[in-house]
Every structure is written in C-alpha cells, then in structure tokens.
C-alpha cells in the first residue's frame, strides 16, 4: 500500500512537472459573453492542467481589492446581477495544479470616452524644426482622440531633474494632467540597484522613465554604491546623478512613454528620418487606413521557467482582446514579415541586440516588421538605452510597428485596452501593481523602476476612419451650421460634435449622437469657435462591447448667436445648487438637485477673489451625478467662488469659505 501511495505521488509530481513546461499552462485565457436582458456575464476558459476548481473574483476599484464571487469545477462561470454596462475587472484563479491566473476587463455597450485628460508632449530640440509638420499632425491626432495637449520644448542636454520640474509645474497647474509623451532623446533617468534579467554583471541602475511618472515620491542619490556592472551606465554611486530607488517610492500618477531613435546606427536612416517615418506610420494607423490582422503571435523560447512563465503575459493578455482562437504560435520574424498581426510576443535568451530564437536587431533592418504592438523579453535588452538595442529596433522599421516593451519580469496587464482604453493605461496598471499587488501574477520585481513603454502611449487597439471635409457656415445672429463628409466606415452609427474657444483645449461635447452629416449650433457666446466632429461605432470583442470614437476633424469660424435663444435657455438654478460644509477646512460637497434642473450646467470653475482660476473646467458628469466632492485642503484660507457655466456663460455662482 505504501509503495502504491509513493508511486501515485511520483506520478502526480511528474505530471505536474511536465505540464509546467508551457507558459500557456500558467495563463487562464478568459473570454466573456454578456446577456444585458438578464444582467449576466458568462466567463469562459480552457482547462488548466491539474486544476480541480477555479475561484472567480471581482475587483473592488475603490479599495483595489478582489471580492470572491464564487467557485466552479467547470470551465465557465455565470455572474448574475452584473452591472453589464459598467466596465468591470474579473479574475479567475486555478485551485490546485499549476498556479494559473486570468484577468479580463468586461462590459456591454460601454459609453464612449469623450475626454481622456491632458497630455504633456515633451519635444527634443533636435526635432522642433526638423519634424515641425509631423509633430503638428501628431498633436492634431492626439487632440482628435480626446486629449488636451501641453507642449514642452527642451534641449536634449537638459537634466532629468530640470525636465521633471517643468512637468510638475504643469501637473500642479492643470487638474487633469494624465500622461507624458517623450519625443526624442531627452534626459534618460537611471535608477536602482537591480538586475531583473538575472545577470550580476548587469546590476545597478537601469533606465527609469517612470521617474517622470511619479509626482510625489521621494527620490534620492546618496546610498546605492554598486560598480560591478560591465557598462558604466549601470554603475551607481552616491551623488552621481543616478537615483537610488529600485521600486517606485510612491504610486505613479502619470502614464509615460518615449519615442527615441538615438544611437541606432544599424539603420542607415538618420535619427530625424526615423522619427519622421515613425510619426507618418503612426498617423496612418490612427486614421484607420491600415489593414491589420487582429490576431496575436507568440514565440516562446523559455517555457514554464520554474513557474515564471514569461510568455504567459501574452497568453493571458491576448485572449480577452482577440479571442483564444486568434492567438497563434509562430516564428517571429518570418510571420511578421508576411502578415500585419496586431500583437506579437517573443522571448528567449538575449543580449543588447538579440533575443535568441526570436530576432536580432539586424533582422529588423533586413525584414519588414508589420506587428503593431511588440512585446519582447530576454537578458540585457530591457536596459534599452544603448546602441542598436533590440527593444527599440521594431519602431525603426518602415512597416507600422508602433509599440515595444519588455514584459515577463514583471508581467504586464493589457486587458484594460479591450474597452477602448489606451496602452498608457496598461503601463500604469503594470507599474503600480505593487503594495498592494492588484493583478495576478505580478511576476518578479513588480513596481520596478525599469518598467518602460516605447512608442506612443495614446495608442489604442481600434480606430475608425474619420469624417472628412468639415465645413462651417455662419450668418449673423444665426449661430453656425457644421457640415462634413461621412466616414468611409459603413458601421459608423453617428457623430458627436464638440466646441471650444481655444485650439487644442477645452473641447466640450455640445450634441448627442447625430445621425446626419450636419449639425446646427444655436447657443453660446459670440466669438471664435473651434468645432470638432468625431464618428462613433460599436466595437465587439471577446471582452464585451464599447462605443468607440474615431479621431476628430476640426475647423473654426467666428460665430454670433440669436440673443433670444440664448436668453431663453438660461436655467433657473436658484436654490438648486449648494455647497456643504461651508465654511470648510478640507473637503466640500457640491450638491445638485438634479431632478429640478432641466438645463444641466456643463462645467464649473473655482476662482479666488482676485479672479485667478484655481481649478479650471471641471466637467459635470450627467444627471446621475448628485454630489461632487472637492478637496480644498491645499488651498490657502479665504473666500472662493464656484462658477457654473452653460454654453460658455456663467449661470450660477456659489461662495465658499476655506478656513
């Protein structure tokens, strides 16, 4: 009997060990089907070797914790009473057998994202004149995708401290700064005493663009003293300008990415030419004019790797975006040379210029690289700031490779992109996945300073061909008529119209979904107006569905409005908006008696008594928003005015006293 028991244990051990050889086995590849009529979400996956049961959890976004909703022995689970229109994270964990996890971000007909925040565009002085036209197109595309843009031009010889100071000035002055896009070889921060690739001759400081993402952490340069690294760039000693921190000292507030073609001599083109080429293919992709195969390929040369399963990042992440059947195992370079796959992952033993079994930098010179989002992992090249680095090589390709990052230590979580969010959100989820760990499995060194995103962080998975040929007709006292040629995309449902009084900032939606190719704007203050038109389409994928907005097209005109219409539209808000507590020492709640307000204010501003705007253009969130909470703890004591606006004019003012 004892012999049989030991034999059984041995068989189980051998089975588990053999099963663990594939990174795929560590990834629960989730898909979701949604029934809005019954408020049900059905999650499904394939069997994980050795698993006897699966635990299903839902993320509590308020506390960054997971709440178990149930367990099952099946490979599906039905969640009842789900808020299907609200984007929700679910996680599935295998019980017994291999320690496998899956994550998905699911929702049904999720509302479109009209405004994404303010992006700080940092431009290397080399490109200010040489790429002027291409940068203007980049800015127009970013604005057209729902961002406001603030630009910093800076000499590439400026220090990381100087650049971060400029970023922090904007962050403190503008309430909705969400991202920083570094264009060129501006200062590369180095930080840490790390070697996440496992090589002690590579121990020390690694490139750390996350330095620009952290607005309130304490960064020091006084105690790390390590000089064993082969490259002097990685050696880190007190007072040398390289930071001590190996893990972010506080959560990153900002998305950060870099587009940098410095020191890539294997490509015969100049740094300026490579930048021009990248920005041109970026515009083509965002305009929806490229034919992309919505599949993902994986070339894994590490396997399970004692449970780290580096490629499980891709198996776990691709399925919710593309579908399990659309994730393929392929040879990397040959596959991408033939087919424009949207996603590609490759891992293997590496050097600064190679990933064994996947590619070398020279391969990207000789071959087309048609994958849009490229993920690589291997030794050395995660430290990307060196000559002909393979992690930057895909972006140098003339074909539309637009994103590259190093994933496996730690794992990345791209599932958020399924419902219309940009790759920068995936970066933020990944770099902040530490203390507490939110997404499983975190992999080695979660929250490490080496986590980096190369390419344009605003990129999304789905783009619509924009509308064309916008035209604005005006007559004195009659407002404006905006007309456009429809998007060539036959699945477009309609268009949203936005208006601003300044180019590139302050766009506010002034219409519901418009089915026709024209719109009349009859309410507002006379003056110069910028109008934007964006197409809308319902996108479906294995995570659910969402309303996707294409890039906006913009034109301007000087407009005068009918006075009688404007006067009749001013809402009576007396007694329907109030603030409490008032006076306050920290927080104040702004209460809106929504049921009584027919014409909802569009936004509000907070000013001091000198007229200085303390908080600008805070959007009200629709009729379901009854209480808005403002933190005034950092404001000086005194009286403030909260001004409520509709159609660009003040319709109500509340006085507030800060003690």
XYZ file of C-alpha atoms in Angstrom:
659
model
C 0.000 0.000 0.000
C 2.827 2.370 0.956
C 4.560 1.617 -2.375
C 1.380 2.378 -4.324
C 0.950 5.658 -2.450
C 4.528 6.720 -3.205
C 4.082 5.704 -6.830
C 0.937 7.816 -7.037
C 2.748 10.797 -5.536
C 5.578 10.316 -8.042
C 3.133 10.148 -10.950
C 1.392 13.335 -9.810
C 4.764 15.063 -9.387
C 5.969 14.021 -12.831
C 2.646 15.068 -14.374
C 2.776 18.465 -12.709
C 6.403 18.981 -13.691
C 5.784 18.026 -17.307
C 2.666 20.157 -17.513
C 4.575 23.146 -16.200
C 6.841 23.278 -19.239
C 4.478 25.529 -21.197
C 3.936 29.160 -20.306
C 0.453 28.802 -21.770
C -0.473 26.479 -18.897
C 0.018 29.323 -16.420
C -2.444 31.585 -18.213
C -6.210 31.323 -17.894
C -7.339 32.722 -21.230
C -10.595 34.468 -20.431
C -13.429 35.468 -22.707
C -16.782 36.968 -21.744
C -20.262 36.731 -23.188
C -22.823 39.189 -21.870
C -26.605 38.977 -21.641
C -27.868 42.503 -20.923
C -31.511 41.429 -20.630
C -30.735 39.093 -17.734
C -27.778 41.127 -16.372
C -25.480 38.120 -16.708
C -21.806 37.850 -17.582
C -20.507 34.411 -18.527
C -16.751 33.964 -18.246
C -15.192 31.029 -20.088
C -11.737 29.480 -20.388
C -9.960 26.224 -21.207
C -8.844 23.592 -18.719
C -5.665 24.232 -16.731
C -3.595 21.057 -16.123
C -4.163 19.671 -12.637
C -6.748 22.262 -11.598
C -9.646 20.825 -9.586
C -11.523 24.076 -9.141
C -11.460 27.725 -10.165
C -12.023 30.787 -7.993
C -13.733 33.787 -9.610
C -13.258 37.274 -8.147
C -14.459 40.775 -8.965
C -12.331 43.842 -8.421
C -13.459 46.458 -5.953
C -11.972 49.526 -7.656
C -12.487 51.737 -4.619
C -10.175 49.677 -2.407
C -8.063 47.888 -5.078
C -9.126 44.537 -3.653
C -10.783 41.433 -5.049
C -14.110 40.094 -3.818
C -14.711 36.380 -4.406
C -17.994 35.890 -6.260
C -17.846 32.094 -6.451
C -16.008 28.904 -7.339
C -16.609 26.305 -10.020
C -15.260 22.981 -11.247
C -16.343 23.866 -14.790
C -14.505 25.992 -17.329
C -17.142 28.698 -17.229
C -18.857 30.783 -14.602
C -22.067 32.820 -14.811
C -22.139 36.072 -12.859
C -25.692 37.203 -12.168
C -26.942 40.678 -11.252
C -23.952 42.209 -13.016
C -23.810 45.888 -13.930
C -23.134 44.940 -17.525
C -22.811 48.499 -18.841
C -20.157 49.346 -16.244
C -16.602 48.199 -17.085
C -15.559 45.614 -14.512
C -12.406 43.592 -13.807
C -12.748 39.875 -13.116
C -10.012 37.440 -12.148
C -10.012 33.646 -12.294
C -7.518 31.572 -10.302
C -6.843 27.845 -10.689
C -7.047 25.886 -7.432
C -4.543 23.015 -7.155
C -2.342 22.050 -10.090
C -0.429 24.862 -11.747
C -0.731 28.326 -10.214
C -2.579 29.907 -13.106
C -4.461 33.198 -13.338
C -6.598 35.038 -15.848
C -7.809 38.641 -15.950
C -10.468 40.349 -18.031
C -11.995 43.833 -18.253
C -15.547 43.386 -19.431
C -18.637 45.456 -20.150
C -21.583 45.790 -22.533
C -22.037 48.848 -24.752
C -19.699 50.843 -22.553
C -20.123 54.581 -23.036
C -17.587 56.369 -25.250
C -14.599 58.155 -23.734
C -15.022 61.773 -24.799
C -12.170 63.245 -22.766
C -9.000 61.394 -21.747
C -7.201 64.152 -19.861
C -4.254 66.412 -20.615
C -1.082 65.018 -22.181
C 2.265 66.741 -21.765
C 4.233 66.436 -25.005
C 7.981 66.835 -24.423
C 9.851 67.606 -27.649
C 13.605 67.143 -28.029
C 15.150 70.318 -29.514
C 16.526 68.278 -32.432
C 13.006 67.793 -33.788
C 11.402 71.200 -33.153
C 12.174 72.442 -36.672
C 13.192 69.259 -38.490
C 9.890 67.477 -37.745
C 7.645 70.506 -37.373
C 4.945 69.309 -39.784
C 4.903 65.757 -38.432
C 4.690 66.978 -34.826
C 1.746 69.229 -35.665
C -0.020 66.212 -37.182
C 0.786 64.201 -34.056
C -0.712 66.931 -31.857
C -3.823 67.170 -34.038
C -4.321 63.401 -33.814
C -3.863 63.361 -30.041
C -6.329 66.238 -29.626
C -8.699 64.497 -32.030
C -8.629 61.428 -29.786
C -9.952 63.310 -26.781
C -6.790 64.645 -25.152
C -5.757 68.208 -24.418
C -2.071 68.855 -25.155
C 0.504 70.948 -23.308
C 3.884 71.156 -25.025
C 7.379 71.441 -23.563
C 10.304 72.085 -25.915
C 13.587 71.170 -24.247
C 17.256 70.761 -25.101
C 18.295 67.113 -25.016
C 21.201 68.106 -22.788
C 18.858 69.284 -20.034
C 18.900 67.055 -16.951
C 16.130 64.755 -15.822
C 15.620 67.000 -12.774
C 15.130 70.046 -14.995
C 12.651 68.238 -17.214
C 10.705 66.783 -14.313
C 10.470 70.263 -12.814
C 8.742 71.514 -15.959
C 6.375 68.534 -15.969
C 5.500 69.094 -12.306
C 4.734 72.767 -12.971
C 2.081 71.735 -15.488
C 0.839 68.908 -13.276
C 0.292 71.314 -10.383
C -1.309 74.000 -12.553
C -3.692 71.839 -14.594
C -6.065 69.493 -12.751
C -6.338 66.724 -15.332
C -2.749 66.025 -16.470
C -2.693 62.258 -17.056
C 0.251 61.479 -19.328
C 3.714 62.459 -20.566
C 4.937 61.575 -24.061
C 8.692 61.998 -24.527
C 9.575 62.712 -28.149
C 13.275 62.120 -28.748
C 16.399 61.549 -26.684
C 15.542 63.856 -23.806
C 17.185 63.065 -20.469
C 17.075 59.355 -19.599
C 16.870 58.914 -15.817
C 18.781 55.949 -14.350
C 17.833 54.399 -11.043
C 18.166 51.409 -8.757
C 20.327 48.531 -7.692
C 18.666 45.889 -9.838
C 19.340 43.149 -12.353
C 15.888 41.843 -13.329
C 17.418 39.781 -16.135
C 19.387 37.771 -13.537
C 22.905 38.810 -14.598
C 25.135 40.217 -11.865
C 27.335 41.926 -14.470
C 24.241 43.963 -15.283
C 23.482 45.007 -11.703
C 22.903 48.628 -10.846
C 20.932 51.494 -12.341
C 18.650 50.872 -15.328
C 16.819 53.426 -17.490
C 13.865 54.687 -15.462
C 11.416 56.879 -17.365
C 8.987 56.126 -14.526
C 10.845 58.950 -12.740
C 8.688 61.274 -14.846
C 5.520 59.400 -13.874
C 5.868 59.910 -10.120
C 4.805 63.365 -8.962
C 5.106 62.992 -5.191
C 7.659 60.291 -4.389
C 10.994 60.888 -2.664
C 13.924 60.127 -4.975
C 17.431 60.075 -3.510
C 21.025 59.727 -4.701
C 23.012 59.053 -1.569
C 23.258 55.388 -0.610
C 23.391 52.915 -3.526
C 27.029 52.075 -4.268
C 27.447 49.329 -6.874
C 30.149 49.220 -9.557
C 30.125 45.593 -10.705
C 28.232 46.241 -13.943
C 30.089 45.872 -17.236
C 28.621 49.095 -18.601
C 29.479 52.303 -16.791
C 25.928 53.496 -17.427
C 24.665 50.861 -14.981
C 27.181 51.618 -12.251
C 25.535 53.610 -9.478
C 27.367 55.529 -6.747
C 26.267 58.257 -4.324
C 25.988 61.702 -5.886
C 26.498 60.549 -9.479
C 23.108 61.753 -10.756
C 21.625 58.257 -10.801
C 18.825 57.559 -8.372
C 18.840 55.003 -5.545
C 15.302 53.670 -5.877
C 14.733 50.161 -7.290
C 10.973 50.278 -6.700
C 8.833 53.359 -7.267
C 8.780 55.271 -3.972
C 5.080 56.045 -4.471
C 2.362 55.228 -6.968
C 2.844 56.663 -10.447
C 0.302 59.364 -11.215
C 1.104 59.650 -14.913
C 1.303 57.445 -17.949
C 4.736 57.831 -19.584
C 6.235 56.620 -22.841
C 9.137 57.527 -25.110
C 9.774 57.625 -28.870
C 13.564 57.599 -29.207
C 15.759 56.686 -32.201
C 19.094 57.873 -30.825
C 22.130 55.639 -31.388
C 20.642 53.090 -33.813
C 23.432 53.066 -36.459
C 22.467 49.689 -37.970
C 19.610 51.575 -39.580
C 21.107 53.742 -42.307
C 18.486 56.447 -41.873
C 19.233 59.442 -39.664
C 17.577 59.973 -36.304
C 15.384 62.675 -37.861
C 14.356 60.418 -40.754
C 13.458 57.594 -38.373
C 11.324 59.994 -36.333
C 9.553 61.302 -39.425
C 8.878 57.751 -40.590
C 7.522 56.671 -37.218
C 5.171 59.649 -36.973
C 3.919 59.036 -40.516
C 3.034 55.391 -39.862
C 1.532 56.396 -36.504
C -0.827 58.794 -38.277
C -1.741 56.144 -40.843
C -2.665 53.655 -38.109
C -4.716 56.151 -36.104
C -6.569 57.200 -39.240
C -7.814 53.648 -39.701
C -6.225 53.369 -43.127
C -4.042 50.303 -42.444
C -5.179 46.733 -42.940
C -4.444 44.929 -39.674
C -4.963 41.252 -38.846
C -6.488 41.158 -35.370
C -4.510 38.192 -34.174
C -1.567 37.733 -31.853
C 1.515 35.574 -32.355
C 3.789 34.118 -29.685
C 7.310 32.730 -29.969
C 8.336 31.332 -26.580
C 11.860 30.014 -26.004
C 11.644 29.832 -22.200
C 8.548 27.754 -21.472
C 7.398 27.461 -17.866
C 10.782 28.534 -16.426
C 10.129 27.226 -12.906
C 6.733 28.862 -12.833
C 7.706 32.352 -14.009
C 6.254 31.582 -17.451
C 7.276 34.867 -19.040
C 5.152 34.380 -22.158
C 2.042 33.952 -20.024
C 1.837 37.754 -20.177
C 0.828 37.310 -23.810
C -1.361 34.211 -23.435
C -3.216 35.875 -20.571
C -3.463 39.284 -22.237
C -4.125 38.489 -25.896
C -7.188 36.266 -25.387
C -9.511 38.943 -23.908
C -8.545 41.341 -26.704
C -8.518 38.987 -29.673
C -10.070 35.654 -28.667
C -8.343 32.399 -27.737
C -8.584 31.085 -31.295
C -6.800 34.167 -32.617
C -3.636 33.619 -30.564
C -1.093 31.623 -32.577
C 2.353 30.144 -32.021
C 4.533 31.337 -34.911
C 8.125 32.014 -35.877
C 8.559 35.683 -35.074
C 10.354 37.455 -37.925
C 9.036 35.319 -40.784
C 5.438 35.670 -39.580
C 5.645 39.437 -39.146
C 7.411 39.808 -42.466
C 4.330 38.398 -44.182
C 1.341 39.426 -42.069
C 0.422 42.616 -40.148
C -0.517 40.933 -36.875
C -1.803 43.402 -34.321
C 0.079 41.812 -31.407
C 3.365 39.879 -31.194
C 5.319 38.425 -28.271
C 8.770 36.844 -28.328
C 11.108 35.727 -25.557
C 14.448 33.949 -25.345
C 17.998 34.294 -24.002
C 19.258 37.705 -25.003
C 21.934 40.304 -25.485
C 21.527 44.028 -26.027
C 20.931 43.398 -29.727
C 19.347 39.944 -29.817
C 16.614 37.726 -28.436
C 17.645 34.127 -29.153
C 15.158 32.177 -31.239
C 13.180 35.352 -31.882
C 15.178 38.071 -33.635
C 18.262 40.260 -33.791
C 18.329 43.993 -34.358
C 19.752 43.284 -37.814
C 16.608 41.275 -38.634
C 14.515 44.416 -38.257
C 16.846 46.180 -40.671
C 16.535 43.456 -43.322
C 12.892 42.465 -42.848
C 9.560 44.213 -42.603
C 8.135 44.283 -39.085
C 4.395 44.536 -39.526
C 3.242 43.929 -35.952
C 1.681 46.971 -34.277
C 2.224 46.083 -30.602
C 5.505 44.224 -29.999
C 6.421 42.619 -26.673
C 9.882 41.129 -26.116
C 11.682 39.564 -23.164
C 15.226 38.331 -22.631
C 18.502 39.200 -20.967
C 20.120 42.636 -21.176
C 17.911 44.440 -23.700
C 15.294 45.541 -21.141
C 18.020 48.099 -20.430
C 17.125 49.881 -23.666
C 19.351 52.994 -23.705
C 22.286 51.664 -25.744
C 23.436 51.225 -29.334
C 21.199 49.205 -31.666
C 19.084 47.949 -28.772
C 16.635 45.314 -29.992
C 13.752 46.634 -27.881
C 13.827 49.885 -29.871
C 14.513 48.179 -33.197
C 10.880 47.332 -34.127
C 9.948 51.017 -34.005
C 12.672 51.774 -36.568
C 11.011 49.522 -39.132
C 9.373 51.149 -42.173
C 6.376 48.905 -41.523
C 3.847 50.014 -38.903
C 5.390 48.718 -35.695
C 4.395 51.358 -33.150
C 4.803 49.983 -29.608
C 7.508 47.941 -27.887
C 8.029 46.904 -24.267
C 9.844 44.317 -22.125
C 7.412 42.010 -20.314
C 7.901 38.939 -18.140
C 9.675 40.477 -15.168
C 7.237 41.843 -14.175
C 4.163 40.693 -16.072
C 2.155 43.313 -17.946
C -1.640 43.660 -17.907
C -3.039 44.908 -21.221
C -6.622 43.702 -20.677
C -7.829 47.255 -19.972
C -7.439 48.040 -23.688
C -10.390 45.793 -24.603
C -12.936 48.530 -23.893
C -11.247 51.460 -25.597
C -8.513 52.499 -23.191
C -5.022 53.318 -24.458
C -1.788 51.387 -23.916
C -0.685 54.007 -21.388
C -3.380 52.725 -19.030
C -1.819 49.256 -19.292
C 1.551 50.784 -18.403
C 0.014 52.446 -15.342
C -1.724 49.237 -14.218
C 1.589 47.405 -14.529
C 3.947 49.864 -12.876
C 1.534 50.400 -9.957
C 0.961 46.678 -9.402
C 2.845 46.705 -6.111
C 1.902 47.334 -2.469
C -0.731 46.151 -2.878
C -0.492 43.732 -5.769
C -3.782 44.093 -7.644
C -3.309 41.957 -10.748
C -2.070 38.368 -10.528
C 0.523 37.131 -11.105
C 2.754 40.186 -10.667
C 5.953 38.432 -11.731
C 9.398 39.381 -10.487
C 10.062 42.949 -9.277
C 6.565 44.462 -9.624
C 6.691 48.230 -9.447
C 10.309 48.166 -10.599
C 11.814 51.364 -11.951
C 12.806 49.536 -15.152
C 9.202 49.201 -16.399
C 9.107 51.196 -19.637
C 6.883 51.813 -22.632
C 8.417 52.686 -26.013
C 6.182 54.315 -28.612
C 3.079 56.478 -28.410
C 1.198 55.834 -25.152
C -2.091 57.143 -26.604
C -2.361 54.169 -28.970
C -5.493 52.020 -28.773
C -6.488 48.756 -30.429
C -9.399 50.025 -32.551
C -9.560 53.047 -34.843
C -12.283 54.330 -37.168
C -11.717 56.222 -40.388
C -12.566 59.827 -39.505
C -15.153 62.060 -41.122
C -13.891 64.248 -43.939
C -14.143 67.761 -45.366
C -15.627 69.680 -42.462
C -17.267 72.980 -43.396
C -18.803 75.669 -41.172
C -21.445 78.101 -42.426
C -22.325 81.165 -40.360
C -24.805 84.006 -40.626
C -25.003 86.955 -38.271
C -27.226 86.154 -35.328
C -27.938 82.624 -36.568
C -25.216 80.543 -34.919
C -23.297 78.009 -37.003
C -24.099 75.077 -39.259
C -21.396 72.403 -39.242
C -21.316 70.016 -42.213
C -18.978 67.156 -43.051
C -18.481 64.221 -45.378
C -19.255 60.932 -43.597
C -16.601 58.443 -42.545
C -15.983 55.703 -45.144
C -16.608 53.164 -42.356
C -20.076 51.739 -43.062
C -20.588 50.659 -39.441
C -20.468 54.188 -38.053
C -23.601 54.890 -36.004
C -23.346 58.664 -35.980
C -21.229 61.604 -34.885
C -20.545 63.706 -31.809
C -19.895 67.446 -32.054
C -17.551 69.336 -29.723
C -16.805 73.033 -29.356
C -14.031 75.107 -27.845
C -12.970 78.727 -27.677
C -9.279 77.855 -27.930
C -7.445 75.477 -30.218
C -6.445 72.202 -28.620
C -8.023 72.785 -25.204
C -11.430 72.986 -23.596
C -13.420 70.959 -26.118
C -16.873 70.245 -24.719
C -19.488 67.998 -26.244
C -22.480 70.034 -27.454
C -24.518 67.269 -29.094
C -25.960 63.864 -28.546
C -25.242 61.287 -31.261
C -26.016 62.939 -34.616
C -27.174 60.600 -37.376
C -26.904 63.119 -40.212
C -23.815 64.804 -41.634
C -24.695 68.253 -40.322
C -25.416 69.974 -37.027
C -26.700 73.412 -36.026
C -25.133 75.222 -33.088
C -27.524 77.969 -31.948
C -26.480 78.561 -28.339
C -23.379 80.245 -26.990
C -21.387 83.429 -26.623
C -20.393 85.269 -29.784
C -16.805 84.855 -30.897
C -14.285 82.493 -32.449
C -15.267 78.835 -32.079
C -13.415 75.635 -32.868
C -15.614 72.688 -33.801
C -14.661 69.022 -33.773
C -16.598 66.124 -35.328
C -15.935 62.509 -34.230
C -17.518 59.321 -35.622
C -18.887 56.679 -33.252
C -19.058 52.924 -33.769
C -19.960 49.941 -31.597
C -16.964 47.610 -31.253
C -17.398 43.977 -30.206
C -14.640 41.705 -28.910
C -14.179 38.755 -26.514
C -14.392 41.110 -23.522
C -17.716 42.697 -24.448
C -18.548 45.823 -26.414
C -17.964 49.561 -26.248
C -18.732 52.698 -28.226
C -15.542 53.700 -29.980
C -14.796 57.228 -31.150
C -12.660 57.952 -34.183
C -10.262 60.866 -34.475
C -11.931 64.249 -34.674
C -11.615 66.672 -37.551
C -11.517 70.361 -36.665
C -12.386 73.696 -38.242
C -13.083 77.148 -36.862
C -15.339 80.120 -37.517
C -16.420 83.368 -35.904
C -19.976 82.825 -34.721
C -22.775 85.101 -33.486
C -25.831 83.574 -31.847
C -29.508 84.529 -31.640
C -29.889 86.571 -28.441
C -33.443 85.442 -27.787
C -32.489 81.764 -27.904
C -29.578 82.296 -25.544
C -31.671 84.221 -23.029
C -34.464 81.647 -23.044
C -32.005 78.833 -22.409
C -30.549 80.230 -19.181
C -31.684 77.812 -16.480
C -33.181 78.911 -13.190
C -30.746 77.402 -10.676
C -31.613 79.416 -7.586
C -31.710 77.123 -4.562
C -30.833 74.075 -6.642
C -27.044 74.081 -6.187
C -25.369 74.415 -2.796
C -22.089 73.546 -1.044
C -21.596 71.849 2.316
C -19.882 72.101 4.705
C -19.411 75.821 4.206
C -17.082 77.054 5.714
C -14.754 74.056 5.348
C -11.189 73.214 6.295
C -10.659 70.427 3.777
C -13.409 68.770 1.730
C -16.577 70.320 0.353
C -19.509 68.558 -1.275
C -21.245 70.297 -4.178
C -24.877 69.195 -4.190
C -27.030 69.457 -7.305
C -30.784 68.961 -7.098
C -30.684 67.220 -10.466
C -34.374 66.370 -10.733
C -35.190 70.081 -10.730
C -32.566 71.141 -13.256
C -33.744 70.972 -16.845
C -30.699 72.539 -18.480
C -27.738 70.984 -16.680
C -24.629 73.190 -16.261
C -21.817 71.867 -18.437
C -18.864 72.597 -16.142
C -17.686 74.699 -13.231
C -14.609 76.695 -12.273
C -13.196 77.639 -8.896
C -11.697 81.143 -8.566
C -10.203 83.143 -5.748
C -11.368 86.711 -5.079
C -8.546 88.086 -7.242
C -10.091 86.350 -10.232
C -7.375 83.689 -10.508
C -8.700 80.341 -11.730
C -7.775 77.732 -9.115
C -9.446 74.807 -10.864
C -10.493 75.026 -14.489
C -13.304 73.470 -16.498
C -14.328 70.641 -14.202
C -16.948 68.744 -16.169
C -20.227 67.759 -14.573
C -20.899 64.093 -15.125
C -24.532 63.987 -16.221
C -27.829 63.602 -14.479
C -26.803 60.649 -12.369
C -24.180 62.749 -10.545
C -25.798 64.278 -7.461
C -22.779 65.069 -5.284
C -19.324 66.228 -6.372
C -16.551 66.151 -3.771
C -13.717 68.676 -3.945
C -10.535 68.571 -1.862
C -9.631 72.100 -0.737
C -7.098 71.059 1.902
C -4.171 72.506 -0.076
C -5.926 75.835 -0.805
C -4.986 78.946 1.237
C -7.609 80.201 3.681
C -10.052 82.685 2.192
C -13.185 83.062 0.105
C -13.613 81.286 -3.231
C -16.209 81.418 -5.977
C -17.574 78.296 -7.663
C -18.883 79.395 -11.066
C -21.235 77.151 -13.047
C -21.257 77.503 -16.822
C -23.628 76.630 -19.638
C -22.946 77.443 -23.292
C -19.827 79.323 -22.195
C -21.547 81.729 -19.797
C -21.946 81.820 -16.017
C -25.393 80.637 -14.908
C -24.801 80.287 -11.157
C -22.208 81.283 -8.552
C -21.698 79.851 -5.072
C -19.455 81.463 -2.453
C -17.274 79.163 -0.388
C -15.135 79.928 2.653
C -11.947 77.919 3.258
C -10.785 78.108 6.890
